[in-house]
Short mmCIF file of N, CA and C in Angstrom, two decimals:
data_model
loop_
_atom_site.label_atom_id
_atom_site.label_comp_id
_atom_site.label_asym_id
_atom_site.label_seq_id
_atom_site.Cartn_x
_atom_site.Cartn_y
_atom_site.Cartn_z
N MET A 9 -160.40 92.44 -96.57
CA MET A 9 -161.08 91.66 -95.58
C MET A 9 -160.88 92.28 -94.20
N LYS A 10 -161.94 92.46 -93.45
CA LYS A 10 -161.83 93.01 -92.12
C LYS A 10 -161.57 91.91 -91.13
N THR A 11 -160.78 92.23 -90.12
CA THR A 11 -160.53 91.28 -89.06
C THR A 11 -160.94 91.92 -87.75
N SER A 12 -161.05 91.12 -86.74
CA SER A 12 -161.42 91.61 -85.42
C SER A 12 -160.16 91.75 -84.59
N ILE A 13 -160.16 92.70 -83.65
CA ILE A 13 -159.00 92.82 -82.79
C ILE A 13 -158.90 91.66 -81.83
N THR A 14 -159.90 90.81 -81.79
CA THR A 14 -159.83 89.63 -80.92
C THR A 14 -159.32 88.40 -81.67
N ASP A 15 -158.98 88.53 -82.95
CA ASP A 15 -158.53 87.39 -83.74
C ASP A 15 -157.23 86.78 -83.22
N CYS A 16 -156.37 87.55 -82.64
CA CYS A 16 -155.07 87.06 -82.19
C CYS A 16 -154.78 87.67 -80.82
N ALA A 17 -154.82 86.86 -79.80
CA ALA A 17 -154.64 87.36 -78.44
C ALA A 17 -153.27 87.98 -78.23
N ALA A 18 -152.26 87.49 -78.92
CA ALA A 18 -150.90 87.99 -78.71
C ALA A 18 -150.53 89.14 -79.64
N CYS A 19 -151.37 89.44 -80.63
CA CYS A 19 -151.03 90.46 -81.62
C CYS A 19 -151.27 91.86 -81.07
N PRO A 20 -150.36 92.79 -81.38
CA PRO A 20 -150.65 94.18 -81.06
C PRO A 20 -151.91 94.61 -81.81
N ILE A 21 -152.62 95.54 -81.25
CA ILE A 21 -153.83 96.04 -81.86
C ILE A 21 -153.56 96.52 -83.28
N ALA A 22 -152.43 97.17 -83.49
CA ALA A 22 -152.11 97.72 -84.80
C ALA A 22 -152.04 96.64 -85.88
N LEU A 23 -151.55 95.45 -85.54
CA LEU A 23 -151.44 94.40 -86.55
C LEU A 23 -152.81 93.95 -87.02
N THR A 24 -153.74 93.80 -86.12
CA THR A 24 -155.07 93.36 -86.53
C THR A 24 -155.88 94.52 -87.09
N ALA A 25 -155.53 95.74 -86.70
CA ALA A 25 -156.24 96.91 -87.21
C ALA A 25 -155.85 97.23 -88.65
N GLN A 26 -154.70 96.74 -89.11
CA GLN A 26 -154.26 97.05 -90.47
C GLN A 26 -155.26 96.59 -91.51
N ALA A 27 -155.99 95.53 -91.23
CA ALA A 27 -156.96 95.01 -92.18
C ALA A 27 -158.30 95.75 -92.09
N MET A 28 -158.42 96.67 -91.15
CA MET A 28 -159.65 97.44 -90.99
C MET A 28 -159.49 98.78 -91.70
N ASP A 29 -160.59 99.45 -92.00
CA ASP A 29 -160.43 100.79 -92.54
C ASP A 29 -160.11 101.75 -91.40
N ASP A 30 -159.63 102.94 -91.73
CA ASP A 30 -159.15 103.88 -90.72
C ASP A 30 -160.19 104.28 -89.68
N THR A 31 -161.46 104.21 -90.00
CA THR A 31 -162.47 104.64 -89.05
C THR A 31 -162.81 103.57 -88.03
N THR A 32 -162.34 102.36 -88.21
CA THR A 32 -162.66 101.30 -87.27
C THR A 32 -161.49 100.89 -86.40
N THR A 33 -160.37 101.56 -86.52
CA THR A 33 -159.26 101.23 -85.61
C THR A 33 -159.62 101.73 -84.23
N PRO A 34 -159.10 101.09 -83.20
CA PRO A 34 -159.33 101.62 -81.85
C PRO A 34 -158.86 103.07 -81.73
N TYR A 35 -157.77 103.40 -82.38
CA TYR A 35 -157.26 104.78 -82.36
C TYR A 35 -158.34 105.76 -82.80
N ALA A 36 -158.98 105.47 -83.92
CA ALA A 36 -160.04 106.35 -84.43
C ALA A 36 -161.29 106.28 -83.56
N LEU A 37 -161.67 105.07 -83.16
CA LEU A 37 -162.88 104.91 -82.35
C LEU A 37 -162.82 105.68 -81.04
N PHE A 38 -161.64 105.76 -80.45
CA PHE A 38 -161.51 106.42 -79.15
C PHE A 38 -161.19 107.91 -79.23
N GLY A 39 -160.99 108.44 -80.43
CA GLY A 39 -160.79 109.88 -80.55
C GLY A 39 -159.41 110.31 -81.01
N GLY A 40 -158.60 109.38 -81.46
CA GLY A 40 -157.32 109.73 -82.05
C GLY A 40 -156.29 110.31 -81.10
N ALA A 41 -155.47 111.20 -81.63
CA ALA A 41 -154.32 111.75 -80.90
C ALA A 41 -154.73 112.44 -79.60
N ALA A 42 -155.83 113.18 -79.62
CA ALA A 42 -156.24 113.91 -78.41
C ALA A 42 -156.51 112.95 -77.25
N THR A 43 -157.16 111.83 -77.54
CA THR A 43 -157.46 110.86 -76.49
C THR A 43 -156.20 110.16 -76.00
N VAL A 44 -155.35 109.75 -76.92
CA VAL A 44 -154.12 109.07 -76.53
C VAL A 44 -153.23 110.02 -75.73
N ARG A 45 -153.17 111.27 -76.14
CA ARG A 45 -152.36 112.27 -75.42
C ARG A 45 -152.90 112.46 -74.00
N ALA A 46 -154.22 112.58 -73.87
CA ALA A 46 -154.84 112.75 -72.55
C ALA A 46 -154.60 111.52 -71.67
N LEU A 47 -154.71 110.34 -72.26
CA LEU A 47 -154.48 109.10 -71.54
C LEU A 47 -153.06 109.04 -70.99
N CYS A 48 -152.10 109.35 -71.82
CA CYS A 48 -150.70 109.30 -71.40
C CYS A 48 -150.40 110.34 -70.33
N ALA A 49 -150.93 111.54 -70.50
CA ALA A 49 -150.71 112.59 -69.49
C ALA A 49 -151.28 112.16 -68.14
N ARG A 50 -152.50 111.66 -68.15
CA ARG A 50 -153.14 111.23 -66.90
C ARG A 50 -152.40 110.04 -66.29
N PHE A 51 -151.96 109.11 -67.11
CA PHE A 51 -151.20 107.95 -66.65
C PHE A 51 -149.99 108.38 -65.84
N TYR A 52 -149.21 109.32 -66.36
CA TYR A 52 -148.00 109.72 -65.66
C TYR A 52 -148.28 110.61 -64.45
N VAL A 53 -149.36 111.36 -64.45
CA VAL A 53 -149.76 112.08 -63.23
C VAL A 53 -150.07 111.07 -62.13
N LEU A 54 -150.81 110.03 -62.49
CA LEU A 54 -151.13 108.99 -61.52
C LEU A 54 -149.86 108.29 -61.01
N MET A 55 -148.95 107.98 -61.92
CA MET A 55 -147.72 107.32 -61.51
C MET A 55 -146.94 108.20 -60.54
N ASP A 56 -146.98 109.48 -60.76
CA ASP A 56 -146.24 110.42 -59.92
C ASP A 56 -146.90 110.64 -58.56
N THR A 57 -148.18 110.29 -58.43
CA THR A 57 -148.90 110.64 -57.21
C THR A 57 -149.46 109.46 -56.41
N LEU A 58 -149.71 108.35 -57.02
CA LEU A 58 -150.31 107.22 -56.30
C LEU A 58 -149.25 106.48 -55.48
N PRO A 59 -149.48 106.34 -54.18
CA PRO A 59 -148.52 105.57 -53.37
C PRO A 59 -148.37 104.14 -53.86
N GLU A 60 -149.44 103.55 -54.39
CA GLU A 60 -149.40 102.17 -54.88
C GLU A 60 -148.50 102.03 -56.11
N ALA A 61 -148.14 103.14 -56.73
CA ALA A 61 -147.29 103.11 -57.92
C ALA A 61 -145.84 103.51 -57.61
N ALA A 62 -145.50 103.62 -56.34
CA ALA A 62 -144.17 104.10 -55.95
C ALA A 62 -143.04 103.24 -56.52
N ALA A 63 -143.20 101.93 -56.52
CA ALA A 63 -142.14 101.07 -57.04
C ALA A 63 -141.94 101.30 -58.54
N CYS A 64 -143.02 101.47 -59.24
CA CYS A 64 -142.94 101.74 -60.68
C CYS A 64 -142.32 103.11 -60.93
N ARG A 65 -142.75 104.09 -60.16
CA ARG A 65 -142.21 105.45 -60.33
C ARG A 65 -140.71 105.48 -60.07
N ALA A 66 -140.27 104.68 -59.11
CA ALA A 66 -138.86 104.68 -58.71
C ALA A 66 -137.91 104.21 -59.81
N VAL A 67 -138.39 103.44 -60.76
CA VAL A 67 -137.50 102.97 -61.84
C VAL A 67 -137.50 103.93 -63.03
N HIS A 68 -138.19 105.06 -62.90
CA HIS A 68 -138.21 106.09 -63.94
C HIS A 68 -137.30 107.25 -63.54
N PRO A 69 -136.85 108.02 -64.52
CA PRO A 69 -136.05 109.21 -64.20
C PRO A 69 -136.90 110.27 -63.51
N PRO A 70 -136.26 111.28 -62.91
CA PRO A 70 -137.02 112.33 -62.22
C PRO A 70 -138.09 112.99 -63.09
N SER A 71 -137.76 113.28 -64.34
CA SER A 71 -138.76 113.84 -65.26
C SER A 71 -139.40 112.71 -66.04
N LEU A 72 -140.71 112.74 -66.10
CA LEU A 72 -141.46 111.72 -66.85
C LEU A 72 -141.82 112.18 -68.27
N ALA A 73 -141.37 113.37 -68.66
CA ALA A 73 -141.76 113.94 -69.95
C ALA A 73 -141.38 113.04 -71.13
N ARG A 74 -140.16 112.52 -71.13
CA ARG A 74 -139.73 111.68 -72.25
C ARG A 74 -140.50 110.36 -72.28
N ALA A 75 -140.72 109.78 -71.11
CA ALA A 75 -141.49 108.53 -71.03
C ALA A 75 -142.92 108.76 -71.52
N GLU A 76 -143.50 109.89 -71.15
CA GLU A 76 -144.87 110.20 -71.58
C GLU A 76 -144.94 110.33 -73.10
N GLU A 77 -143.97 111.00 -73.69
CA GLU A 77 -143.96 111.16 -75.14
C GLU A 77 -143.78 109.82 -75.84
N LYS A 78 -142.89 108.99 -75.34
CA LYS A 78 -142.67 107.67 -75.95
C LYS A 78 -143.91 106.79 -75.82
N LEU A 79 -144.59 106.85 -74.67
CA LEU A 79 -145.81 106.07 -74.52
C LEU A 79 -146.88 106.57 -75.50
N PHE A 80 -146.99 107.87 -75.66
CA PHE A 80 -147.93 108.43 -76.64
C PHE A 80 -147.61 107.91 -78.04
N GLU A 81 -146.35 107.97 -78.42
CA GLU A 81 -145.96 107.51 -79.76
C GLU A 81 -146.24 106.02 -79.93
N TYR A 82 -145.90 105.24 -78.93
CA TYR A 82 -146.12 103.80 -79.02
C TYR A 82 -147.60 103.46 -79.08
N LEU A 83 -148.40 103.99 -78.15
CA LEU A 83 -149.83 103.66 -78.12
C LEU A 83 -150.55 104.14 -79.38
N THR A 84 -150.11 105.27 -79.93
CA THR A 84 -150.72 105.76 -81.17
C THR A 84 -150.66 104.70 -82.25
N GLY A 85 -149.49 104.14 -82.49
CA GLY A 85 -149.35 103.10 -83.50
C GLY A 85 -149.97 101.79 -83.08
N TRP A 86 -149.83 101.43 -81.83
CA TRP A 86 -150.36 100.15 -81.33
C TRP A 86 -151.87 100.09 -81.44
N LEU A 87 -152.51 101.24 -81.30
CA LEU A 87 -153.98 101.30 -81.41
C LEU A 87 -154.46 101.47 -82.85
N GLY A 88 -153.54 101.51 -83.79
CA GLY A 88 -153.94 101.59 -85.20
C GLY A 88 -153.79 102.95 -85.83
N GLY A 89 -153.20 103.90 -85.10
CA GLY A 89 -152.95 105.23 -85.66
C GLY A 89 -151.61 105.26 -86.38
N PRO A 90 -151.11 106.46 -86.65
CA PRO A 90 -149.82 106.58 -87.34
C PRO A 90 -148.71 105.89 -86.54
N PRO A 91 -147.78 105.26 -87.22
CA PRO A 91 -146.70 104.52 -86.54
C PRO A 91 -145.58 105.42 -86.03
N LEU A 92 -145.91 106.34 -85.15
CA LEU A 92 -144.96 107.35 -84.69
C LEU A 92 -143.73 106.73 -84.04
N TYR A 93 -143.95 105.76 -83.17
CA TYR A 93 -142.83 105.16 -82.44
C TYR A 93 -141.90 104.41 -83.39
N THR A 94 -142.47 103.56 -84.22
CA THR A 94 -141.62 102.76 -85.11
C THR A 94 -140.93 103.62 -86.16
N ASP A 95 -141.57 104.69 -86.59
CA ASP A 95 -140.92 105.60 -87.54
C ASP A 95 -139.67 106.24 -86.91
N LYS A 96 -139.73 106.53 -85.61
CA LYS A 96 -138.64 107.19 -84.91
C LYS A 96 -137.57 106.22 -84.41
N TYR A 97 -138.01 105.09 -83.84
CA TYR A 97 -137.10 104.22 -83.12
C TYR A 97 -136.95 102.82 -83.70
N GLY A 98 -137.75 102.48 -84.70
CA GLY A 98 -137.72 101.13 -85.24
C GLY A 98 -138.62 100.21 -84.43
N HIS A 99 -138.38 98.90 -84.58
CA HIS A 99 -139.20 97.91 -83.87
C HIS A 99 -139.18 98.21 -82.36
N PRO A 100 -140.34 98.15 -81.70
CA PRO A 100 -140.39 98.51 -80.28
C PRO A 100 -139.49 97.67 -79.36
N ARG A 101 -139.38 96.38 -79.59
CA ARG A 101 -138.57 95.52 -78.71
C ARG A 101 -138.74 95.94 -77.25
N LEU A 102 -140.00 96.05 -76.84
CA LEU A 102 -140.30 96.62 -75.52
C LEU A 102 -139.61 95.91 -74.37
N ARG A 103 -139.65 94.62 -74.35
CA ARG A 103 -139.05 93.90 -73.22
C ARG A 103 -137.56 94.17 -73.15
N MET A 104 -136.89 94.11 -74.29
CA MET A 104 -135.46 94.37 -74.32
C MET A 104 -135.14 95.79 -73.85
N ARG A 105 -135.92 96.75 -74.30
CA ARG A 105 -135.69 98.15 -73.92
C ARG A 105 -135.92 98.39 -72.43
N HIS A 106 -136.71 97.53 -71.80
CA HIS A 106 -137.01 97.70 -70.38
C HIS A 106 -136.07 96.91 -69.46
N PHE A 107 -135.13 96.17 -70.03
CA PHE A 107 -134.20 95.40 -69.19
C PHE A 107 -133.29 96.29 -68.35
N VAL A 108 -133.17 97.56 -68.69
CA VAL A 108 -132.31 98.46 -67.91
C VAL A 108 -132.90 98.73 -66.53
N ALA A 109 -134.18 98.45 -66.34
CA ALA A 109 -134.85 98.68 -65.05
C ALA A 109 -135.30 97.35 -64.47
N PRO A 110 -135.12 97.17 -63.16
CA PRO A 110 -135.65 95.95 -62.53
C PRO A 110 -137.18 96.06 -62.44
N ILE A 111 -137.86 95.19 -63.14
CA ILE A 111 -139.33 95.22 -63.16
C ILE A 111 -139.85 93.92 -62.57
N GLY A 112 -140.36 94.06 -61.36
CA GLY A 112 -140.94 92.93 -60.65
C GLY A 112 -142.44 93.11 -60.50
N LYS A 113 -143.00 92.32 -59.61
CA LYS A 113 -144.45 92.33 -59.41
C LYS A 113 -144.96 93.72 -59.00
N ALA A 114 -144.29 94.38 -58.06
CA ALA A 114 -144.75 95.69 -57.60
C ALA A 114 -144.72 96.73 -58.71
N GLU A 115 -143.69 96.68 -59.55
CA GLU A 115 -143.58 97.63 -60.66
C GLU A 115 -144.69 97.40 -61.68
N VAL A 116 -144.92 96.14 -62.03
CA VAL A 116 -145.97 95.82 -63.00
C VAL A 116 -147.34 96.20 -62.44
N GLU A 117 -147.60 95.83 -61.21
CA GLU A 117 -148.91 96.14 -60.62
C GLU A 117 -149.14 97.65 -60.52
N GLY A 118 -148.10 98.41 -60.18
CA GLY A 118 -148.21 99.86 -60.14
C GLY A 118 -148.48 100.44 -61.51
N TRP A 119 -147.76 99.94 -62.51
CA TRP A 119 -147.95 100.42 -63.89
C TRP A 119 -149.38 100.13 -64.35
N LEU A 120 -149.83 98.91 -64.11
CA LEU A 120 -151.18 98.52 -64.56
C LEU A 120 -152.25 99.30 -63.80
N LEU A 121 -152.05 99.55 -62.53
CA LEU A 121 -153.01 100.36 -61.77
C LEU A 121 -153.15 101.74 -62.39
N CYS A 122 -152.03 102.38 -62.68
CA CYS A 122 -152.06 103.71 -63.30
C CYS A 122 -152.74 103.66 -64.67
N PHE A 123 -152.40 102.64 -65.46
CA PHE A 123 -152.99 102.55 -66.79
C PHE A 123 -154.49 102.33 -66.71
N HIS A 124 -154.92 101.41 -65.88
CA HIS A 124 -156.35 101.12 -65.75
C HIS A 124 -157.12 102.35 -65.26
N ARG A 125 -156.58 103.06 -64.29
CA ARG A 125 -157.27 104.25 -63.78
C ARG A 125 -157.35 105.34 -64.84
N ALA A 126 -156.23 105.59 -65.51
CA ALA A 126 -156.23 106.61 -66.57
C ALA A 126 -157.20 106.22 -67.68
N TRP A 127 -157.17 104.95 -68.08
CA TRP A 127 -158.05 104.45 -69.13
C TRP A 127 -159.51 104.65 -68.74
N ALA A 128 -159.86 104.30 -67.50
CA ALA A 128 -161.25 104.43 -67.03
C ALA A 128 -161.70 105.89 -67.02
N GLU A 129 -160.79 106.80 -66.79
CA GLU A 129 -161.13 108.23 -66.76
C GLU A 129 -161.25 108.83 -68.16
N ILE A 130 -160.51 108.30 -69.12
CA ILE A 130 -160.40 108.93 -70.45
C ILE A 130 -161.21 108.21 -71.52
N VAL A 131 -161.24 106.89 -71.49
CA VAL A 131 -161.84 106.10 -72.57
C VAL A 131 -163.19 105.53 -72.12
N PRO A 132 -164.26 105.82 -72.86
CA PRO A 132 -165.57 105.27 -72.48
C PRO A 132 -165.57 103.74 -72.54
N PRO A 133 -166.30 103.11 -71.62
CA PRO A 133 -166.38 101.64 -71.65
C PRO A 133 -167.00 101.13 -72.95
N SER A 134 -166.47 100.03 -73.44
CA SER A 134 -166.99 99.39 -74.64
C SER A 134 -166.36 98.01 -74.73
N PRO A 135 -166.93 97.14 -75.56
CA PRO A 135 -166.28 95.83 -75.75
C PRO A 135 -164.85 95.97 -76.30
N THR A 136 -164.64 96.92 -77.20
CA THR A 136 -163.30 97.14 -77.75
C THR A 136 -162.34 97.58 -76.65
N ALA A 137 -162.79 98.50 -75.80
CA ALA A 137 -161.95 98.98 -74.71
C ALA A 137 -161.58 97.83 -73.78
N ALA A 138 -162.51 96.94 -73.51
CA ALA A 138 -162.24 95.80 -72.63
C ALA A 138 -161.19 94.86 -73.23
N VAL A 139 -161.27 94.63 -74.54
CA VAL A 139 -160.28 93.78 -75.21
C VAL A 139 -158.90 94.41 -75.13
N ILE A 140 -158.83 95.71 -75.33
CA ILE A 140 -157.55 96.40 -75.28
C ILE A 140 -156.95 96.31 -73.88
N LEU A 141 -157.76 96.49 -72.86
CA LEU A 141 -157.23 96.38 -71.49
C LEU A 141 -156.70 94.99 -71.20
N GLU A 142 -157.33 93.97 -71.72
CA GLU A 142 -156.80 92.60 -71.55
C GLU A 142 -155.43 92.49 -72.19
N LYS A 143 -155.28 93.06 -73.38
CA LYS A 143 -153.99 93.02 -74.07
C LYS A 143 -152.94 93.84 -73.31
N ILE A 144 -153.35 94.97 -72.74
CA ILE A 144 -152.44 95.79 -71.95
C ILE A 144 -151.96 95.02 -70.72
N ASP A 145 -152.87 94.30 -70.07
CA ASP A 145 -152.47 93.49 -68.92
C ASP A 145 -151.38 92.49 -69.31
N GLY A 146 -151.58 91.81 -70.42
CA GLY A 146 -150.57 90.86 -70.89
C GLY A 146 -149.26 91.55 -71.22
N LEU A 147 -149.35 92.70 -71.84
CA LEU A 147 -148.15 93.46 -72.18
C LEU A 147 -147.42 93.90 -70.92
N GLY A 148 -148.16 94.38 -69.93
CA GLY A 148 -147.54 94.79 -68.67
C GLY A 148 -146.78 93.66 -68.01
N TRP A 149 -147.39 92.50 -67.92
CA TRP A 149 -146.73 91.36 -67.29
C TRP A 149 -145.56 90.85 -68.14
N HIS A 150 -145.63 91.05 -69.43
CA HIS A 150 -144.53 90.64 -70.31
C HIS A 150 -143.25 91.45 -70.03
N MET A 151 -143.39 92.66 -69.50
CA MET A 151 -142.24 93.51 -69.21
C MET A 151 -141.46 93.06 -67.97
N ALA A 152 -142.07 92.25 -67.11
CA ALA A 152 -141.42 91.80 -65.88
C ALA A 152 -140.12 91.08 -66.22
N ASN A 153 -139.09 91.42 -65.45
CA ASN A 153 -137.79 90.78 -65.67
C ASN A 153 -137.14 90.34 -64.36
N GLN A 154 -137.94 90.26 -63.31
CA GLN A 154 -137.45 89.80 -62.01
C GLN A 154 -138.13 88.46 -61.69
N PRO A 155 -137.40 87.55 -61.04
CA PRO A 155 -137.92 86.20 -60.81
C PRO A 155 -139.24 86.14 -60.04
N GLU A 156 -139.49 87.09 -59.11
CA GLU A 156 -140.71 86.99 -58.32
C GLU A 156 -141.97 87.44 -59.07
N ALA A 157 -141.81 88.01 -60.24
CA ALA A 157 -142.97 88.51 -61.00
C ALA A 157 -143.52 87.38 -61.88
N GLU A 158 -144.54 86.73 -61.40
CA GLU A 158 -145.10 85.59 -62.13
C GLU A 158 -146.37 85.92 -62.87
N GLY A 159 -146.84 87.12 -62.79
CA GLY A 159 -148.09 87.47 -63.45
C GLY A 159 -149.22 87.54 -62.47
N PRO A 160 -150.41 87.86 -62.98
CA PRO A 160 -151.56 88.02 -62.08
C PRO A 160 -151.92 86.73 -61.37
N ALA A 161 -152.42 86.89 -60.16
CA ALA A 161 -152.80 85.72 -59.36
C ALA A 161 -154.06 85.07 -59.88
#
């Protein structure tokens, strides 16, 4: 039975994509590893260069190479591709793993700005792309661990 990625607002894309065949996952629809790799590379270039992302950049180490690779691995599986991240590290437990960094409103907004810009440059607009960005917004705000970060206005 096929399901839609809109069936569960809180579900990672990969969970709802499991019931789809491999050609209908967002991972496959958007171009697979090459697209996810390009997205992640552009995301971290933006984080390193956009003044609006300075707070987000500041909570990362000097080299973004490891973060870029982990984001690639995570997004690959989250979009319905091979489960690279979980095969290597187990359950993502993203919020717990991010508690080492203070993530407030400025950090989340900077991260989301970079993601949205990179996404707009790499992934063609589509209804599926729009649904994924909504889920990314929720995921970004879920990472906040500072009292002033209440989510989008």
